[in-house]
Coordinates of C-alpha atoms and ligand atoms in Angstrom, one line a residue:
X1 CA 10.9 -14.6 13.1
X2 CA 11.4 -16.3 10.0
X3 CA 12.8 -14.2 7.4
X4 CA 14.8 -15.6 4.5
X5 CA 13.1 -16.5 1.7
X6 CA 14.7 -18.4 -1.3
X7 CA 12.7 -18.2 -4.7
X8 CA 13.5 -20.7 -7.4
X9 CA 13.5 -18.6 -10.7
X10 CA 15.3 -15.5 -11.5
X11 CA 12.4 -13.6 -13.6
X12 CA 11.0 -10.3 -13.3
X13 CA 8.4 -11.8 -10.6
X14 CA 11.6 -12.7 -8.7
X15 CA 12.6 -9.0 -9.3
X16 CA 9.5 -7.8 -8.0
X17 CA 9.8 -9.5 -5.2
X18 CA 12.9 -7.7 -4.0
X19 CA 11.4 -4.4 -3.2
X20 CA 9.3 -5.2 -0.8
X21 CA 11.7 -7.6 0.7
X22 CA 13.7 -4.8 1.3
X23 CA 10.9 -2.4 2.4
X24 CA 10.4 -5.4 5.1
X25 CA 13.7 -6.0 5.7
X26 CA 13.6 -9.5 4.2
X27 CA 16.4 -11.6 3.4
X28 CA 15.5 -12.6 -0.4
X29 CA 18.2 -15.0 -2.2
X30 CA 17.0 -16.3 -5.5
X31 CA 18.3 -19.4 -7.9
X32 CA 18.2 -17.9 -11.1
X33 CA 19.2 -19.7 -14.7
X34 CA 21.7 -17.3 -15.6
X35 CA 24.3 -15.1 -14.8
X36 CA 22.3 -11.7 -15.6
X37 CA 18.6 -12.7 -14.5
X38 CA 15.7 -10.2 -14.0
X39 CA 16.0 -10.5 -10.6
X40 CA 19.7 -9.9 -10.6
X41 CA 19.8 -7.0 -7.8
X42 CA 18.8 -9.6 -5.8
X43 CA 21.5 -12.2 -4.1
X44 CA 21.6 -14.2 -6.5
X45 CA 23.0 -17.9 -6.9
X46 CA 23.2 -19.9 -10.3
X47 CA 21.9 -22.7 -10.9
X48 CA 20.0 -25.6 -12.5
X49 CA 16.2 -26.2 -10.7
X50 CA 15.5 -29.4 -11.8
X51 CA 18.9 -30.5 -10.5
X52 CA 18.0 -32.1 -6.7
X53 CA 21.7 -31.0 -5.2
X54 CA 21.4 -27.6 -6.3
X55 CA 18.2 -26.7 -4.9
X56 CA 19.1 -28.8 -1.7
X57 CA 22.5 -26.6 -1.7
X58 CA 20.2 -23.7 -2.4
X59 CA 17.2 -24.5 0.6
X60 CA 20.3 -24.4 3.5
X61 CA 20.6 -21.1 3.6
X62 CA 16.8 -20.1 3.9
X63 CA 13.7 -20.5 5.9
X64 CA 11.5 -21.0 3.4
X65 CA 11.3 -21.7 -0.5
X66 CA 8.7 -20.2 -3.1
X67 CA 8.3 -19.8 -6.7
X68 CA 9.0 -17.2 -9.8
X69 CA 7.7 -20.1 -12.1
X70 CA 5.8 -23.5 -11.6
X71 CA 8.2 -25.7 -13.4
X72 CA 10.7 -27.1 -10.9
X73 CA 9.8 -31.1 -10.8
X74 CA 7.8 -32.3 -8.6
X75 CA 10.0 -35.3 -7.3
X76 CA 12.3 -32.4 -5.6
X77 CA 10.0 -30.6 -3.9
X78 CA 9.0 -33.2 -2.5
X79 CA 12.5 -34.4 -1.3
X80 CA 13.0 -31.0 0.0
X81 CA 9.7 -31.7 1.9
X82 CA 11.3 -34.8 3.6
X83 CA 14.0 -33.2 4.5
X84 CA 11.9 -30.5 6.5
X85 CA 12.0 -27.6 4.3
X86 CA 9.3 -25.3 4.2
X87 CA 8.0 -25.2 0.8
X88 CA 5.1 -22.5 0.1
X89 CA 3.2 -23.7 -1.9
X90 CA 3.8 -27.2 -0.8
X91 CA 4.4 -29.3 -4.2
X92 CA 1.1 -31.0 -3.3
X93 CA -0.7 -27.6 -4.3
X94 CA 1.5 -26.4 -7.0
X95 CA 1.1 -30.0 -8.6
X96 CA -2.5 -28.6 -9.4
X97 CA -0.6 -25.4 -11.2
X98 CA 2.2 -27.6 -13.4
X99 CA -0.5 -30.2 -14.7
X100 CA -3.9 -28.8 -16.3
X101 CA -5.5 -32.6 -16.3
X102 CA -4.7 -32.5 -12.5
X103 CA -6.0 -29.5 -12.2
X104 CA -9.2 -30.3 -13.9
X105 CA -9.7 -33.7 -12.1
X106 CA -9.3 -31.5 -8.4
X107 CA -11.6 -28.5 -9.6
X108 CA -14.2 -31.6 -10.5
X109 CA -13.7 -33.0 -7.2
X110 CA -14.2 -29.7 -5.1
X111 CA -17.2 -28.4 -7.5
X112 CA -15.3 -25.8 -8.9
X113 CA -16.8 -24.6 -12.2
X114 CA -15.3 -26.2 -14.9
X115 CA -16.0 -26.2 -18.8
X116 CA -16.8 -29.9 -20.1
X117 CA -13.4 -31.7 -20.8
X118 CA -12.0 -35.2 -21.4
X119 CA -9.2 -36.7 -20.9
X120 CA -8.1 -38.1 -24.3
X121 CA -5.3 -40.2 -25.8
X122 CA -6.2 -41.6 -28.8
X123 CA -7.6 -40.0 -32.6
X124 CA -10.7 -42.3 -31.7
X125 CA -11.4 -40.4 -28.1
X126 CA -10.9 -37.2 -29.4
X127 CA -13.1 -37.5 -32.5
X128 CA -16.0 -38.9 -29.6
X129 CA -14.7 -35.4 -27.8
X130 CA -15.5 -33.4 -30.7
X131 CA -18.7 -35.3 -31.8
X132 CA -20.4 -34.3 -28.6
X133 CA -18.6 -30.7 -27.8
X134 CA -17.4 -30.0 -31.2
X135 CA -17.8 -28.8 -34.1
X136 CA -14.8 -26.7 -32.7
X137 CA -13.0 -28.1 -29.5
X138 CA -9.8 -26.8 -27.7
X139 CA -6.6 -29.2 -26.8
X140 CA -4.1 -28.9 -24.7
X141 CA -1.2 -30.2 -23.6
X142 CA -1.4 -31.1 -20.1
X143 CA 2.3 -29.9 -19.3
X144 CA 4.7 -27.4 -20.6
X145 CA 2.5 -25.3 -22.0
X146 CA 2.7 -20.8 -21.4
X147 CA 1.6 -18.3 -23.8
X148 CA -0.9 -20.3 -25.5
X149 CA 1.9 -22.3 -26.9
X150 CA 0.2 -26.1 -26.0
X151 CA -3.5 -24.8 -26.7
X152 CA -4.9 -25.3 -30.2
X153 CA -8.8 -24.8 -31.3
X154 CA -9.0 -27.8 -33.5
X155 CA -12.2 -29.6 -35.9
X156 CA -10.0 -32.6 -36.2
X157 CA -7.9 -35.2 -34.2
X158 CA -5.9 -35.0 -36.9
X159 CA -4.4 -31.2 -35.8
X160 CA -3.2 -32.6 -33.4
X161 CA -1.6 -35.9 -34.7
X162 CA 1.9 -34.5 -34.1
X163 CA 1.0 -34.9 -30.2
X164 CA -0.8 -37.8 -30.1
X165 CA 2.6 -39.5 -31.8
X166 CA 3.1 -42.2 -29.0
X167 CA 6.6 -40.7 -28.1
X168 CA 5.0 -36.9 -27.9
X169 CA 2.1 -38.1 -25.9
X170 CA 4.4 -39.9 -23.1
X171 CA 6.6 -36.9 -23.3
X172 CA 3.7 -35.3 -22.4
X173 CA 2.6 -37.6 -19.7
X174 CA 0.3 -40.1 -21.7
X175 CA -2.9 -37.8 -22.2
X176 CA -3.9 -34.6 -23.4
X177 CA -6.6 -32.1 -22.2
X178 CA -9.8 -31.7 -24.3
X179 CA -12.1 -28.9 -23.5
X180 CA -15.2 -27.2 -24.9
X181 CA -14.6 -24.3 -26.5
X182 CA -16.1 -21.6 -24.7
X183 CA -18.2 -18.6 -25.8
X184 CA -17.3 -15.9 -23.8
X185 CA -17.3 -12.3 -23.4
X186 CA -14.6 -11.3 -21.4
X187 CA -11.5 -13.1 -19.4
X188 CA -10.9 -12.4 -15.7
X189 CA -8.5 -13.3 -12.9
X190 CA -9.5 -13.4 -9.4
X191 CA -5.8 -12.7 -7.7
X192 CA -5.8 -14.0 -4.1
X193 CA -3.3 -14.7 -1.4
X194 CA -3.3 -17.3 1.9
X195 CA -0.9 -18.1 4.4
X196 CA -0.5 -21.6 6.1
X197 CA -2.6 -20.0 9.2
X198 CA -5.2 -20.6 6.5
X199 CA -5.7 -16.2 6.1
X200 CA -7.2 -15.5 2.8
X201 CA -7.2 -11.9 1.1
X202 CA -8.6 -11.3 -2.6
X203 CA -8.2 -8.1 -4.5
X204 CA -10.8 -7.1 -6.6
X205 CA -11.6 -8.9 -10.1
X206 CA -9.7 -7.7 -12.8
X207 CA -10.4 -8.0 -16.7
X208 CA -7.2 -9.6 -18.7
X209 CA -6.9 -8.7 -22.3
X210 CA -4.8 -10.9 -24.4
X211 CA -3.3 -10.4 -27.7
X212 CA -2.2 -13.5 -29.9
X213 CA -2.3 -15.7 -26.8
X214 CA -0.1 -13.4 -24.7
X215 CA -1.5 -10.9 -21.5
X216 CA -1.6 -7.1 -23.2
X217 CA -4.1 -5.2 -21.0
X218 CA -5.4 -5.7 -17.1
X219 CA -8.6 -3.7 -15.9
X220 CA -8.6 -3.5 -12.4
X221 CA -11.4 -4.1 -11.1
X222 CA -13.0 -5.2 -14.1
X223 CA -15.5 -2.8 -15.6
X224 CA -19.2 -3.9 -14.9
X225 CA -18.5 -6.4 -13.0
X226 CA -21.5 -7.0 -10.6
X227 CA -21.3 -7.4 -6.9
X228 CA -23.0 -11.1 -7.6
X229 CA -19.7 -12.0 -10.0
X230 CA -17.6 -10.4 -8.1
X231 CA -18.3 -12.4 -4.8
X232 CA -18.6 -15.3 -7.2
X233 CA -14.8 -15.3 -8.2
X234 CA -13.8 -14.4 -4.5
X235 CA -15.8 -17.7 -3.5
X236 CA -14.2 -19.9 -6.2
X237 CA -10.3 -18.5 -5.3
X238 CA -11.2 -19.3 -1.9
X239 CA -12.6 -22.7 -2.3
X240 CA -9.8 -23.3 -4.4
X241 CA -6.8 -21.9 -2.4
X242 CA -8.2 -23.6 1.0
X243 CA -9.1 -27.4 -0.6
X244 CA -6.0 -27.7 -2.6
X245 CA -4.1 -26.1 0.1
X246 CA -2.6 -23.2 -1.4
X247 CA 0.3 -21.2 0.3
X248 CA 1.2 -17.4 -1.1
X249 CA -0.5 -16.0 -4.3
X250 CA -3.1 -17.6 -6.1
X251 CA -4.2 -16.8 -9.5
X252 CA -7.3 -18.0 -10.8
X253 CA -7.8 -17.6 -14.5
X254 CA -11.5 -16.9 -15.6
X255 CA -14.1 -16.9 -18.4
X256 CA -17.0 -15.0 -18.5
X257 CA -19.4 -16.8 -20.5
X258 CA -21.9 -15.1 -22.8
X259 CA -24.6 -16.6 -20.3
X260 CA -22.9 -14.7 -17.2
X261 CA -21.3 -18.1 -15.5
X262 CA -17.7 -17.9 -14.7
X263 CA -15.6 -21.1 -15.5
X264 CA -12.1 -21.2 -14.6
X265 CA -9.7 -21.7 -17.3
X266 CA -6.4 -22.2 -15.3
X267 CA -4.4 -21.4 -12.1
X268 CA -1.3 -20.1 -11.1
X269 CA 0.6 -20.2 -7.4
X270 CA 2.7 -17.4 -7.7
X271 CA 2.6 -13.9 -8.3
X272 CA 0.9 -13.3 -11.6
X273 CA 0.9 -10.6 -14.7
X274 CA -2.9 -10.1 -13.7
X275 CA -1.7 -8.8 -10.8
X276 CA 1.3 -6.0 -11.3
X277 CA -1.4 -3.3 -11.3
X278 CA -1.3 -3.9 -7.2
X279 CA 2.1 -2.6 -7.1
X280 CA 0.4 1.0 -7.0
X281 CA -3.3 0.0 -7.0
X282 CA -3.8 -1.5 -3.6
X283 CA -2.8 -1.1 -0.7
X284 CA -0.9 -4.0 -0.6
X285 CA 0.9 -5.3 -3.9
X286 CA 0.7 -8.9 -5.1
X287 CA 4.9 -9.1 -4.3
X288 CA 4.4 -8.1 -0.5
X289 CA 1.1 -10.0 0.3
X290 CA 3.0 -13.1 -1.5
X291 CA 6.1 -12.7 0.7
X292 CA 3.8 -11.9 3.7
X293 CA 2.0 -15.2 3.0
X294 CA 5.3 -17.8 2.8
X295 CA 6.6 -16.9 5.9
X296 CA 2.7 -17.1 7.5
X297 CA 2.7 -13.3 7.9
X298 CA -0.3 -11.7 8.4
X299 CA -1.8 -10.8 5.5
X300 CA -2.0 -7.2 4.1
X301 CA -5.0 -4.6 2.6
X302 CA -5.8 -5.5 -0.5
X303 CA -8.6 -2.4 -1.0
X304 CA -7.6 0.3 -3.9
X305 CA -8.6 3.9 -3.9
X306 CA -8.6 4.6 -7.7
X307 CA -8.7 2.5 -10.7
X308 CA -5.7 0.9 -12.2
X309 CA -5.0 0.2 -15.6
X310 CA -1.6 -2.0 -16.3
X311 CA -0.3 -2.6 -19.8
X312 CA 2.5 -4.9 -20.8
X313 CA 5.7 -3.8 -22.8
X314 CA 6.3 -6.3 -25.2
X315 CA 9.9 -6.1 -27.1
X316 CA 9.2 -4.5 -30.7
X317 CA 12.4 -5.3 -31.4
X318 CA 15.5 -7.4 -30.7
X319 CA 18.3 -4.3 -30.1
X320 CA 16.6 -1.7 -29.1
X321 CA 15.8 -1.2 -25.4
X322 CA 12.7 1.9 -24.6
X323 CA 14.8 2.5 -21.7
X324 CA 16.0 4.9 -24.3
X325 CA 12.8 6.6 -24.3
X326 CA 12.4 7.2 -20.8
X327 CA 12.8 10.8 -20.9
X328 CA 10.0 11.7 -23.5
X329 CA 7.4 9.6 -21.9
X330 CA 8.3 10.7 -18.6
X331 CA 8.2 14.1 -19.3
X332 CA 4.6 13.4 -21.6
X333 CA 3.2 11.4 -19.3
X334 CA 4.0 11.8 -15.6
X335 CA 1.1 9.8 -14.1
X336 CA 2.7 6.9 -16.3
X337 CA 4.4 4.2 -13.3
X338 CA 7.1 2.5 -15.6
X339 CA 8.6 -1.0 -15.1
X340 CA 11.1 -2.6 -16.8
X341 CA 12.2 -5.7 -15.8
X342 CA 16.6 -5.5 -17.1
X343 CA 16.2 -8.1 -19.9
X344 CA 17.5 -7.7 -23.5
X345 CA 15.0 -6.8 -25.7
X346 CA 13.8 -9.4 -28.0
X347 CA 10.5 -9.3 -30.6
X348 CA 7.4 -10.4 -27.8
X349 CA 8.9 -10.7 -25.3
X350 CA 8.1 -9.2 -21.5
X351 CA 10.3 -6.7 -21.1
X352 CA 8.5 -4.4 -18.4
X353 CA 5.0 -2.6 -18.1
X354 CA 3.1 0.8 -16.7
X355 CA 0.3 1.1 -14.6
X356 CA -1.9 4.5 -14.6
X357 CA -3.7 5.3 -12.0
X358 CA -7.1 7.2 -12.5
X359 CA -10.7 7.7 -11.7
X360 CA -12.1 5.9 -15.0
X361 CA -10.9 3.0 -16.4
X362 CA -11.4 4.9 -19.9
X363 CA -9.2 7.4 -19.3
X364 CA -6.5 5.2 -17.6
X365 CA -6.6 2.8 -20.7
X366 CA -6.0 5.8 -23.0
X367 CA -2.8 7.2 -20.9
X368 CA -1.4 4.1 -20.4
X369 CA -2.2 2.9 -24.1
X370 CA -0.6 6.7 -25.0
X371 CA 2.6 6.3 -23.0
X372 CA 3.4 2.9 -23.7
X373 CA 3.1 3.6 -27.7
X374 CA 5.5 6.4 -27.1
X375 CA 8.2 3.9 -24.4
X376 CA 7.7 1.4 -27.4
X377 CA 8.5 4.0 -30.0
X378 CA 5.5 2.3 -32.0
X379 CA 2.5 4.2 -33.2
Ligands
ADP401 P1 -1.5 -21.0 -21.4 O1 -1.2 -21.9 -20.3 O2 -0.6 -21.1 -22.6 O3 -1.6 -19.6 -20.9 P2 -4.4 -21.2 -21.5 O4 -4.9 -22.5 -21.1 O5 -4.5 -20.1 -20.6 O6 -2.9 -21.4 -22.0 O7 -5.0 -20.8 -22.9 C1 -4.6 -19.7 -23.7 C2 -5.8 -18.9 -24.2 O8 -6.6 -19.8 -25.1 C3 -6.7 -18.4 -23.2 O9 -6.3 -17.2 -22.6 C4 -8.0 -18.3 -23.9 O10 -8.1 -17.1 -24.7 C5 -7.9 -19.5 -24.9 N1 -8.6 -20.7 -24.3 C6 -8.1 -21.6 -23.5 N2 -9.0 -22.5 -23.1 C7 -10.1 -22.2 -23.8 C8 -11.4 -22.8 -23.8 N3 -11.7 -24.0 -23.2 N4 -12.4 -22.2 -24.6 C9 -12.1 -21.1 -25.3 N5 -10.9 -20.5 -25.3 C10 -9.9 -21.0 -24.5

């Protein structure tokens, strides 16, 4: 059997990925950016992904190749495909994942709900954009955007004049993404996994909650959600995942609008933040089932028996790490499952999270709220 599996990033999704590995008795080597990755306790080589000898180098000594991030260039997965390398997601699915106008122009073509959007690459096509949409639209930039960085709510072409410079806009591949802006109550993510033996497995909808662009809270499932919506998003993953022929995890980023319609925002082939609460929530966690799926494993259970409720720990400051706080929290809180993913702290950034199990999603949100306060040593 197949069983080394090479992932090109050294992130905490990388890291994630190691237990499991081990628990299957997976070979996991990983091509990480730096010396002291996340993903570290893993083997480990270093080196440059968008540099084609280094991830051929890399590809020799494993059966198949998968992803902590979207961003390695196209041109060398592809030349890894040529070469006969299994690459899971092939780079014709993951294209749909590093490109938000390709991904809009497929999910168009397989009648997968979209919000109205344009292409647009003038002041002149915009303005026509925001006449018809407006008086509030969003833009994006097609590539390189994470975080919300690359997304702004303008009234104006002119907000966006710095990217429509003509040396921005080719740097940006010569168009950017206009979209309606969309009234809605609530996001979701409809987390999903399929194996080249075309098996598809979807845990249940969960509701994300961002703060200044960035993941804070996951609901899982999402409270309220009715059977109808919650079929709904299983259907659109699946459409998805099978016509863009998706390999391993498949996260499909969701609005709810105010008039109960779900319209997918974006997509990610990888394991995903929506999904860490599957770690201890499901019977199967996002990390296995995404191993399981690359090496065209059978998939796993993705059923949970209790509620989950996953919050992120986001640095508060730039020297102090809450491993420091371990002992009170653990002691206050000993339903609280703590993360942390080896990286220095630094103000925002993903350090780690908790998941809390419970019956109610209420009372799961205030332990997990309560114990990360007290890891953060914030109020
Ligand atoms: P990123 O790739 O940086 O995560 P997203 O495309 O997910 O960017 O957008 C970031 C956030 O901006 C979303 O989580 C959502 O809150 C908001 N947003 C994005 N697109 C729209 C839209 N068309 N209408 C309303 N809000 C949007």
């Amino acid at each position: 059997m197949a069983n080394r599996v090479g992932v090109i990033g050294g992130g905490q999704l990388a890291r994630m990925m190691t237990v499991p590995a081990i628990n299957l008795g997976l070979e996991l080597k990983v091509l990480a950016e730096t010396e002291n990755s996340s993903a570290s306790l893993a083997t480990t080589v270093v080196g440059d992904y968008t540099h084609l000898q280094t991830v051929l180098d890399f590809s020799e000594g494993v059966d198949v190749i998968t992803f902590d991030h979207e961003h390695v260039p196209l041109h060398i997965l592809e030349a890894l495909e040529k070469k006969g390398k299994s690459v899971q997601p092939p780079s014709r699915a993951l294209a749909h994942a590093q490109n938000k106008l390709v991904m809009r122009k497929a999910l168009a073509r397989i009648g997968a709900p979209n919000p109205n959007w344009r292409a647009v690459s003038s002041k002149e096509q915009l303005e026509e954009f925001i006449a018809e949409f407006g008086p509030e639209v969003i833009v994006k930039t097609p590539i390189g955007g994470y975080d919300g960085k690359g997304v702004r709510v303008v009234s104006s072409a002119s907000q966006v004049s710095d990217w429509l410079e003509p040396s921005s806009l080719s740097a940006l591949g010569g168009e950017l993404l206009a979209e309606e802006k969309v009234q809605f109550t609530r996001e979701l993510a409809q987390l999903s996994a399929r194996n080249s033996s075309g098996e598809f497995k979807a845990w249940p909808i969960v509701e994300t909650r961002q703060k200044n662009g960035v993941c804070s809270e996951v609901l899982a499932p999402a409270p309220n959600a009715s059977k109808e919506l919650s079929l709904e998003a299983i259907k659109i993953a699946e459409l998805i995942s099978s016509s863009l022929e998706v390999t391993g995890n498949l996260a499909v980023e969701m609005f709810e609008t105010t008039d109960g319609r779900l319209l997918v925002n974006e997509l990610a082939m990888r394991p995903h933040n929506s999904g860490h609460f599957s770690i201890e929530g499901a019977t199967t966690s996002q990390f296995e089932q995404h191993l399981r799926a690359v090496l065209d494993l059978p998939l796993g259970d993705t059923s949970m028996d209790q509620v989950a409720v996953m919050v992120n720990l986001l640095g508060v400051s730039n020297d102090k790490d809450f491993v420091d706080n371990y002992e009170l929290v653990m002691k206050a809180f000993p339903a609280a499952k703590i993360h942390a993913y080896g990286k220095s702290p630094r103000v925002g950034r993903k350090l780690g999270h908790i998941t809390v199990l419970d019956k109610s999603i209420d009372s799961a949100l205030a332990t997990a709220n309560q114990a990360r306060s007290a890891v953060l040593g914030v109020n």
